[in-house]
């Protein structure tokens, strides 16, 4: 079998960790059990570009149980868990092309390798597969039924492709499912970002000033959890509604140029470029710890910082110390890449259970609707979204009320006044 992982002898450790995550993925388990019987993905080749984690491993196993030929490459050079990659290859016969810390050339070499498998379905996290396929491997497009996208920025990229009229097949925006972004982006990013910062630095959050750039779904989660750990949280925004919401949620709101003067920690979660830029470093408090949990390595302008410093050294795993001419020190975590997936393990399995249930059901939906969908970005159909929520509640042992017939009629009527 064709694969490229760091060390195949790590497989046993990876297998145990995959099993540990599986315990907390009951929704995906139920889908896997159904897929095993029905084989809805029989004959389908899926090339996936996702974070190679224990949770992704369980998704890959589910897709394979559904009859698909699955190939996995990494969606981030720093998020690959090498033991999981080894276990997928050795224990589950799933080809993986991913090595933790791989350079840009290897990252793209691996991406081209999974495209060479001629996918019928692409699964992206950030949009690199579909973007590369459309720009460099158009010959493969006739094989593709459709794609799925895991995250906010990938969806933004594909909507831009749709708007420019260049998108050649349908894409399901898994991120836009309620059972994805309301939980994964908020509670997942909230917890795992704090986890990544703490594992990298072992610093006390209580009593610190903690700046969150962006008050979208991820930002709300990070701000909420930092506050819960006793930090004084400042939010920066460009959207007046989000800024107002942050203020009414009890956070201080100000421009980044003011926030950097007070910040002990800064986390970017905007999906935008250069949110922390040269002029921010010039005004930054000595000792500030800067990290990103948003998109790729673009949110912090590290290139600008590198041109400003007299010394750079790695002081701990995932912590680079930059010394400026005036002696101030600035710390960048995980090379400005997603701190939650590089310095920690990403979101816990309980939230990825819903995100990846949406991925599996979306793949099945693409196959069932082959030829009937246009080259557009589609939301996960509501019935799938509600099904995931229902299954999750069931597995949590939570029951809810049902509308009575009278209530249904009342909600559908317009005649009744006070
Ligand atoms: P979102 O659109 O809900 O929120 C982004 C927010 O950033 C918006 O409110 C926007 O106004 C704000 N923003 C944009 N530019 C800004 C700037 N210059 N300064 C301050 N604020 C700015 O998106 P989201 O779902 O919260 O996702 C944010 C990013 O995180 C995306 O890139 C997404 O792909 C990524 N993401 C990461 C994880 C993770 O595991 N680390 C999980 C989910 C999403
Ligand atoms: N690929 C881009 C964008 C990542 S956005 C990059 O690396 O910069 C982060 C996405 O990672 C989220 O949408 C989330 O669903 C996913 N993620 C978070 N924790 C994960 C985990 N434990 N396993 C797999 N994916 C995870």
Coordinates of C-alpha atoms and ligand atoms in Angstrom, one line a residue:
X1 CA 0.0 0.0 0.0
X2 CA 1.2 3.5 -0.9
X3 CA 1.6 5.8 2.1
X4 CA 4.0 8.3 3.7
X5 CA 4.0 8.5 7.5
X6 CA 6.7 9.3 10.0
X7 CA 7.1 6.0 11.8
X8 CA 4.9 3.0 11.3
X9 CA 6.0 1.5 14.6
X10 CA 3.9 4.2 16.4
X11 CA 0.8 2.4 15.2
X12 CA -0.1 0.6 18.5
X13 CA -0.1 3.9 20.5
X14 CA -2.2 5.5 17.8
X15 CA -4.7 2.7 17.7
X16 CA -5.3 3.0 21.5
X17 CA -5.8 6.8 21.2
X18 CA -8.2 6.3 18.2
X19 CA -10.2 3.9 20.4
X20 CA -10.2 6.5 23.3
X21 CA -11.7 9.1 21.0
X22 CA -14.2 6.6 19.6
X23 CA -15.8 6.2 23.0
X24 CA -16.9 9.9 22.8
X25 CA -18.2 9.7 19.2
X26 CA -21.5 7.9 19.6
X27 CA -23.3 9.7 16.7
X28 CA -20.5 8.8 14.3
X29 CA -20.6 5.3 15.7
X30 CA -24.3 4.9 14.8
X31 CA -23.6 6.2 11.3
X32 CA -20.7 3.8 11.0
X33 CA -22.9 0.8 12.0
X34 CA -25.5 1.8 9.4
X35 CA -22.8 2.3 6.8
X36 CA -21.4 -1.1 7.4
X37 CA -24.8 -2.6 6.5
X38 CA -25.9 -0.3 3.7
X39 CA -22.5 0.5 2.0
X40 CA -23.8 3.8 0.6
X41 CA -20.3 4.8 -0.5
X42 CA -19.5 1.6 -2.3
X43 CA -17.2 2.3 -5.3
X44 CA -16.5 5.9 -4.3
X45 CA -13.0 7.3 -3.9
X46 CA -12.7 10.0 -1.2
X47 CA -9.6 12.1 -1.0
X48 CA -9.6 14.0 2.4
X49 CA -7.4 16.9 3.5
X50 CA -8.1 17.1 7.2
X51 CA -6.2 17.4 10.4
X52 CA -4.7 13.9 11.1
X53 CA -6.1 13.4 14.6
X54 CA -7.8 10.6 16.5
X55 CA -11.2 12.2 15.7
X56 CA -10.4 12.3 11.9
X57 CA -9.3 8.7 12.1
X58 CA -12.7 7.7 13.3
X59 CA -14.3 9.6 10.4
X60 CA -12.0 7.8 7.9
X61 CA -12.9 4.5 9.5
X62 CA -16.6 5.4 9.1
X63 CA -16.2 6.3 5.4
X64 CA -14.3 3.1 4.7
X65 CA -17.1 1.1 6.5
X66 CA -19.5 2.7 4.1
X67 CA -17.6 1.1 1.2
X68 CA -15.4 4.1 0.2
X69 CA -11.7 3.9 -0.8
X70 CA -10.3 6.6 1.4
X71 CA -7.0 8.6 1.1
X72 CA -6.0 11.1 3.8
X73 CA -3.5 14.0 3.7
X74 CA -3.0 16.7 6.3
X75 CA -4.7 20.1 6.2
X76 CA -2.0 21.7 8.3
X77 CA 1.7 20.8 8.5
X78 CA 1.8 21.0 12.3
X79 CA -1.5 19.2 13.3
X80 CA -0.6 15.7 12.2
X81 CA -0.5 13.1 15.0
X82 CA 2.2 10.7 13.7
X83 CA 0.9 7.8 15.8
X84 CA -2.6 8.2 14.4
X85 CA -1.2 8.3 10.8
X86 CA 0.7 5.1 11.5
X87 CA -2.3 3.3 13.0
X88 CA -4.6 4.3 10.1
X89 CA -2.1 2.7 7.7
X90 CA -1.1 -0.4 9.7
X91 CA -4.3 -1.2 11.7
X92 CA -7.0 0.0 9.3
X93 CA -5.4 -0.2 5.9
X94 CA -6.2 3.5 5.1
X95 CA -3.4 5.2 3.1
X96 CA -2.2 8.4 4.9
X97 CA 0.3 10.9 3.5
X98 CA 1.2 13.2 6.4
X99 CA 4.1 13.8 8.7
X100 CA 4.1 16.2 11.6
X101 CA 6.3 19.3 10.9
X102 CA 6.5 18.6 7.1
X103 CA 7.7 21.5 5.0
X104 CA 5.6 23.3 2.5
X105 CA 6.9 21.2 -0.4
X106 CA 6.1 18.0 1.3
X107 CA 2.7 19.3 2.3
X108 CA 1.8 19.9 -1.3
X109 CA 3.5 16.7 -2.5
X110 CA 1.1 14.8 -0.2
X111 CA -1.8 16.9 -1.4
X112 CA -1.0 16.1 -5.1
X113 CA -0.7 12.4 -4.1
X114 CA -4.2 12.1 -2.8
X115 CA -5.5 14.1 -5.9
X116 CA -3.7 11.5 -8.1
X117 CA -6.1 8.9 -6.6
X118 CA -8.8 10.5 -8.8
X119 CA -11.3 11.3 -6.1
X120 CA -15.1 11.2 -6.6
X121 CA -15.5 13.2 -3.4
X122 CA -13.1 15.7 -1.9
X123 CA -13.1 16.6 1.8
X124 CA -11.4 19.8 2.7
X125 CA -10.5 21.8 5.8
X126 CA -9.5 25.2 4.6
X127 CA -10.0 24.6 0.9
X128 CA -6.6 23.5 -0.3
X129 CA -7.7 20.4 -2.2
X130 CA -10.4 22.0 -4.3
X131 CA -8.4 25.1 -4.8
X132 CA -5.4 23.1 -6.1
X133 CA -7.7 20.8 -8.2
X134 CA -9.3 23.8 -9.9
X135 CA -6.0 25.6 -10.5
X136 CA -3.7 22.8 -11.4
X137 CA -5.5 19.5 -12.0
X138 CA -8.6 20.4 -14.0
X139 CA -8.2 17.0 -15.8
X140 CA -9.6 15.4 -12.6
X141 CA -12.7 17.4 -12.4
X142 CA -14.9 15.1 -14.5
X143 CA -14.5 12.3 -11.9
X144 CA -15.7 14.5 -9.0
X145 CA -19.3 14.2 -7.8
X146 CA -18.7 17.0 -5.2
X147 CA -16.8 18.1 -2.2
X148 CA -17.3 19.0 1.4
X149 CA -15.7 21.7 3.5
X150 CA -15.1 21.6 7.2
X151 CA -14.2 25.2 8.1
X152 CA -15.4 28.8 7.9
X153 CA -12.5 30.1 5.8
X154 CA -12.8 27.2 3.3
X155 CA -16.4 28.0 2.8
X156 CA -15.5 31.7 2.2
X157 CA -13.0 30.6 -0.4
X158 CA -15.5 28.4 -2.2
X159 CA -18.2 31.1 -2.2
X160 CA -15.7 33.4 -3.8
X161 CA -15.1 30.7 -6.5
X162 CA -18.9 30.3 -7.0
X163 CA -19.2 34.1 -7.3
X164 CA -16.4 34.3 -9.9
X165 CA -18.1 31.5 -11.8
X166 CA -15.1 29.1 -11.6
X167 CA -16.5 26.5 -9.2
X168 CA -16.9 23.3 -11.2
X169 CA -18.8 21.0 -8.8
X170 CA -21.1 21.2 -5.8
X171 CA -19.6 21.7 -2.4
X172 CA -21.4 21.0 0.9
X173 CA -20.5 23.6 3.5
X174 CA -20.3 21.3 6.6
X175 CA -19.1 24.3 8.6
X176 CA -22.5 26.0 8.1
X177 CA -24.5 23.2 9.7
X178 CA -25.8 24.4 13.1
X179 CA -24.5 21.1 14.6
X180 CA -21.1 22.1 13.4
X181 CA -20.3 25.8 14.0
X182 CA -22.5 26.4 17.0
X183 CA -20.5 23.7 18.9
X184 CA -17.2 23.0 17.2
X185 CA -16.2 26.6 16.5
X186 CA -17.5 27.9 19.8
X187 CA -17.0 25.2 22.5
X188 CA -14.4 23.2 20.6
X189 CA -12.2 26.2 19.7
X190 CA -12.9 27.8 23.1
X191 CA -11.5 24.8 25.1
X192 CA -8.8 23.6 22.7
X193 CA -7.3 27.0 22.1
X194 CA -6.8 27.6 25.9
X195 CA -5.5 24.0 26.1
X196 CA -2.9 24.7 23.4
X197 CA -1.8 28.0 25.0
X198 CA -1.4 26.4 28.4
X199 CA 0.4 23.3 27.1
X200 CA 2.8 25.5 25.2
X201 CA 3.5 28.0 28.0
X202 CA 2.3 26.6 31.3
X203 CA 1.4 30.3 32.2
X204 CA -1.3 31.4 34.6
X205 CA -4.3 33.0 32.9
X206 CA -5.9 34.3 36.1
X207 CA -5.2 38.0 36.5
X208 CA -3.8 38.3 33.0
X209 CA -5.0 40.6 30.2
X210 CA -6.1 38.4 27.3
X211 CA -6.9 39.8 23.9
X212 CA -9.2 38.0 21.4
X213 CA -9.2 39.3 17.9
X214 CA -12.5 38.4 16.2
X215 CA -15.8 37.8 18.0
X216 CA -17.3 35.3 15.6
X217 CA -18.1 31.7 16.6
X218 CA -14.5 30.9 17.5
X219 CA -13.8 34.2 19.2
X220 CA -16.9 33.9 21.4
X221 CA -15.7 30.5 22.6
X222 CA -12.2 31.6 23.3
X223 CA -13.3 34.8 25.1
X224 CA -15.8 32.9 27.3
X225 CA -13.2 30.3 28.4
X226 CA -10.4 32.8 29.0
X227 CA -12.9 34.8 31.2
X228 CA -13.8 31.6 33.0
X229 CA -10.1 31.1 33.9
X230 CA -9.9 34.5 35.5
X231 CA -8.5 36.6 32.7
X232 CA -9.5 40.2 31.9
X233 CA -10.6 39.8 28.3
X234 CA -10.4 42.4 25.6
X235 CA -12.1 41.8 22.2
X236 CA -11.1 43.5 19.0
X237 CA -13.4 43.5 16.0
X238 CA -14.2 45.2 12.7
X239 CA -17.9 44.4 12.6
X240 CA -19.9 46.9 14.7
X241 CA -22.6 44.3 15.6
X242 CA -20.1 41.8 16.9
X243 CA -18.3 44.5 18.8
X244 CA -21.5 45.5 20.4
X245 CA -22.3 41.9 21.2
X246 CA -18.9 41.5 22.8
X247 CA -19.4 44.6 25.0
X248 CA -22.8 43.4 26.1
X249 CA -21.4 40.0 26.9
X250 CA -19.2 41.9 29.4
X251 CA -15.9 42.2 27.5
X252 CA -13.8 45.4 26.9
X253 CA -13.7 46.3 23.2
X254 CA -11.0 48.5 21.6
X255 CA -8.8 48.7 18.5
X256 CA -5.8 46.2 18.4
X257 CA -3.3 49.1 18.5
X258 CA -4.6 50.0 22.0
X259 CA -5.1 46.4 23.1
X260 CA -1.5 45.4 22.4
X261 CA -0.2 47.9 24.9
X262 CA -1.9 46.0 27.7
X263 CA -2.0 42.4 26.4
X264 CA -0.3 39.5 28.2
X265 CA -1.9 37.1 25.6
X266 CA -3.3 37.8 22.1
X267 CA -5.2 35.2 20.1
X268 CA -6.4 35.8 16.6
X269 CA -9.5 34.0 15.4
X270 CA -10.6 36.1 12.4
X271 CA -9.8 34.1 9.2
X272 CA -8.1 37.4 8.0
X273 CA -4.6 38.3 7.2
X274 CA -2.1 40.5 9.2
X275 CA -4.5 41.1 12.1
X276 CA -1.4 41.5 14.3
X277 CA 1.0 43.5 12.1
X278 CA 4.2 45.5 12.3
X279 CA 2.7 48.6 14.0
X280 CA 1.2 46.3 16.6
X281 CA 4.5 44.7 17.4
X282 CA 6.0 48.2 17.7
X283 CA 3.6 49.0 20.5
X284 CA 3.3 45.6 22.1
X285 CA 3.9 45.1 25.8
X286 CA 7.1 43.3 26.8
X287 CA 6.6 39.5 27.2
X288 CA 3.3 39.3 25.2
X289 CA 2.4 35.8 24.1
X290 CA 0.8 35.9 20.6
X291 CA -1.0 33.0 19.0
X292 CA -3.5 32.2 16.2
X293 CA -6.4 29.8 16.3
X294 CA -8.1 31.0 13.1
X295 CA -6.6 30.3 9.6
X296 CA -3.3 28.9 8.3
X297 CA -0.3 31.1 9.4
X298 CA -1.6 34.3 7.9
X299 CA -3.2 36.1 10.8
X300 CA 0.0 37.2 12.5
X301 CA 2.5 39.0 10.3
X302 CA 5.6 37.0 11.4
X303 CA 7.6 38.1 8.4
X304 CA 7.3 41.7 9.6
X305 CA 8.3 40.6 13.1
X306 CA 11.3 38.8 11.8
X307 CA 12.6 41.9 10.1
X308 CA 12.3 43.9 13.4
X309 CA 14.2 41.6 15.7
X310 CA 17.8 41.2 16.8
X311 CA 17.4 37.7 18.1
X312 CA 15.1 34.7 17.7
X313 CA 15.3 31.5 19.6
X314 CA 13.1 28.5 20.4
X315 CA 12.7 28.6 24.1
X316 CA 10.2 25.8 24.6
X317 CA 8.3 23.4 22.3
X318 CA 6.0 25.6 20.2
X319 CA 7.3 28.9 21.7
X320 CA 9.6 31.1 19.7
X321 CA 11.1 34.1 21.5
X322 CA 11.7 37.2 19.5
X323 CA 13.9 40.0 21.0
X324 CA 13.4 43.5 19.6
X325 CA 16.1 46.2 19.4
X326 CA 14.8 47.9 22.6
X327 CA 15.1 44.7 24.5
X328 CA 11.3 43.8 24.5
X329 CA 10.5 40.2 24.0
X330 CA 7.6 38.8 22.1
X331 CA 6.6 35.1 22.1
X332 CA 4.9 33.5 19.1
X333 CA 3.3 30.1 19.6
X334 CA 3.2 27.3 17.0
X335 CA 4.8 29.4 14.3
X336 CA 1.6 31.4 14.1
X337 CA -0.3 28.2 13.0
X338 CA -3.4 26.9 14.8
X339 CA -2.3 26.7 18.4
X340 CA -5.1 24.3 19.4
X341 CA -4.1 21.7 16.8
X342 CA -0.3 22.2 16.9
X343 CA 0.4 22.6 20.6
X344 CA -2.6 20.5 21.8
X345 CA -4.8 17.9 20.1
X346 CA -7.6 20.1 18.6
X347 CA -11.2 19.8 19.7
X348 CA -12.3 17.0 21.9
X349 CA -14.0 14.0 20.4
X350 CA -17.4 15.0 21.8
X351 CA -17.7 18.0 19.5
X352 CA -15.9 16.4 16.5
X353 CA -18.6 13.7 16.8
X354 CA -21.2 16.2 15.4
X355 CA -18.8 17.9 12.9
X356 CA -17.8 14.5 11.5
X357 CA -21.3 13.0 11.5
X358 CA -22.2 15.9 9.2
X359 CA -19.2 15.1 7.0
X360 CA -20.2 11.4 6.7
X361 CA -23.9 12.2 6.0
X362 CA -22.8 14.9 3.5
X363 CA -20.7 12.4 1.6
X364 CA -23.7 10.1 1.5
X365 CA -25.9 12.9 0.4
X366 CA -23.5 13.8 -2.5
X367 CA -23.6 10.2 -3.8
X368 CA -27.4 10.0 -3.5
X369 CA -27.8 13.3 -5.3
X370 CA -25.2 12.6 -8.0
X371 CA -25.9 14.7 -11.1
X372 CA -28.8 16.7 -9.4
X373 CA -26.7 19.4 -7.7
X374 CA -25.3 22.5 -9.4
X375 CA -21.7 23.7 -9.0
X376 CA -22.6 25.8 -6.0
X377 CA -21.9 25.9 -2.3
X378 CA -24.8 24.1 -0.5
X379 CA -25.7 24.2 3.2
X380 CA -26.0 20.8 4.9
X381 CA -29.7 20.0 4.4
X382 CA -31.7 20.9 7.5
X383 CA -33.0 17.3 7.9
X384 CA -29.4 16.0 8.3
X385 CA -28.5 18.8 10.7
X386 CA -31.6 18.1 12.9
X387 CA -30.9 14.3 12.7
X388 CA -27.4 14.9 14.0
X389 CA -28.8 17.0 16.9
X390 CA -31.4 14.4 17.7
X391 CA -28.9 11.6 17.8
X392 CA -26.5 13.6 19.9
X393 CA -29.3 14.4 22.5
X394 CA -30.2 10.7 22.5
X395 CA -26.6 9.7 23.2
X396 CA -26.5 12.3 26.0
X397 CA -29.6 10.8 27.6
X398 CA -31.5 14.1 27.1
X399 CA -35.2 14.1 26.2
X400 CA -37.0 17.1 25.0
X401 CA -40.7 18.1 24.6
X402 CA -42.6 17.7 21.4
X403 CA -45.1 20.2 19.9
X404 CA -48.7 19.3 20.6
X405 CA -51.1 19.3 17.6
X406 CA -52.7 22.4 19.1
X407 CA -49.3 24.1 19.4
X408 CA -48.4 23.2 15.8
X409 CA -51.7 24.8 14.6
X410 CA -51.2 27.9 16.7
X411 CA -47.7 28.4 15.3
X412 CA -49.0 28.0 11.7
X413 CA -51.8 30.5 12.2
X414 CA -52.1 34.2 11.9
X415 CA -55.7 34.9 13.1
X416 CA -55.3 34.7 16.9
X417 CA -54.6 38.1 18.6
X418 CA -54.4 38.9 22.3
Ligands
LIG1 P1 -16.7 34.1 11.9 O1 -16.9 34.6 10.5 O2 -17.9 33.7 12.7 O3 -15.8 35.1 12.8 C1 -14.7 35.8 12.3 C2 -14.8 37.2 13.0 O4 -13.6 37.9 12.8 C3 -15.9 38.1 12.4 O5 -16.8 38.6 13.4 C4 -15.1 39.2 11.7 O6 -15.8 40.5 11.8 C5 -13.9 39.3 12.6 N1 -12.7 39.9 11.9 C6 -12.4 39.9 10.6 N2 -11.3 40.6 10.4 C7 -10.9 41.1 11.6 C8 -9.9 42.0 12.0 N3 -9.0 42.5 11.2 N4 -9.8 42.3 13.4 C9 -10.8 41.9 14.2 N5 -11.8 41.1 13.9 C10 -11.8 40.7 12.6 O7 -15.7 32.9 11.8 P2 -15.4 31.7 12.8 O8 -16.3 30.6 12.5 O9 -15.3 32.3 14.2 O10 -13.9 31.3 12.3 C11 -12.8 32.1 12.5 C12 -11.6 31.4 11.9 O11 -11.3 30.3 12.7 C13 -11.7 30.9 10.4 O12 -10.5 31.0 9.8 C14 -12.1 29.4 10.7 O13 -11.8 28.7 9.5 C15 -11.2 29.1 11.8 N6 -11.6 28.0 12.7 C16 -10.6 27.5 13.5 C17 -10.9 26.4 14.3 C18 -9.9 25.8 15.1 O14 -10.0 24.6 15.4 N7 -8.8 26.5 15.5 C19 -12.3 25.9 14.4 C20 -13.2 26.5 13.6 C21 -12.9 27.6 12.7
LIG2 N1 -6.7 24.0 7.5 C1 -6.7 25.3 8.0 C2 -8.0 25.8 8.6 C3 -8.3 25.0 9.9 S1 -9.7 25.6 10.7 C4 -5.6 25.5 8.9 O1 -5.0 24.5 9.4 O2 -5.2 26.6 9.2 C5 -9.9 24.4 11.9 C6 -10.8 23.2 11.7 O3 -10.2 22.1 12.3 C7 -12.2 23.4 12.3 O4 -13.2 23.7 11.5 C8 -12.4 22.1 13.1 O5 -13.6 21.5 12.8 C9 -11.2 21.3 12.8 N2 -10.7 20.6 14.0 C10 -10.6 21.0 15.2 N3 -10.2 20.1 16.1 C11 -10.1 18.9 15.3 C12 -9.8 17.6 15.6 N4 -9.5 17.2 16.9 N5 -9.7 16.7 14.6 C13 -9.9 17.1 13.3 N6 -10.3 18.4 13.0 C14 -10.4 19.3 14.0

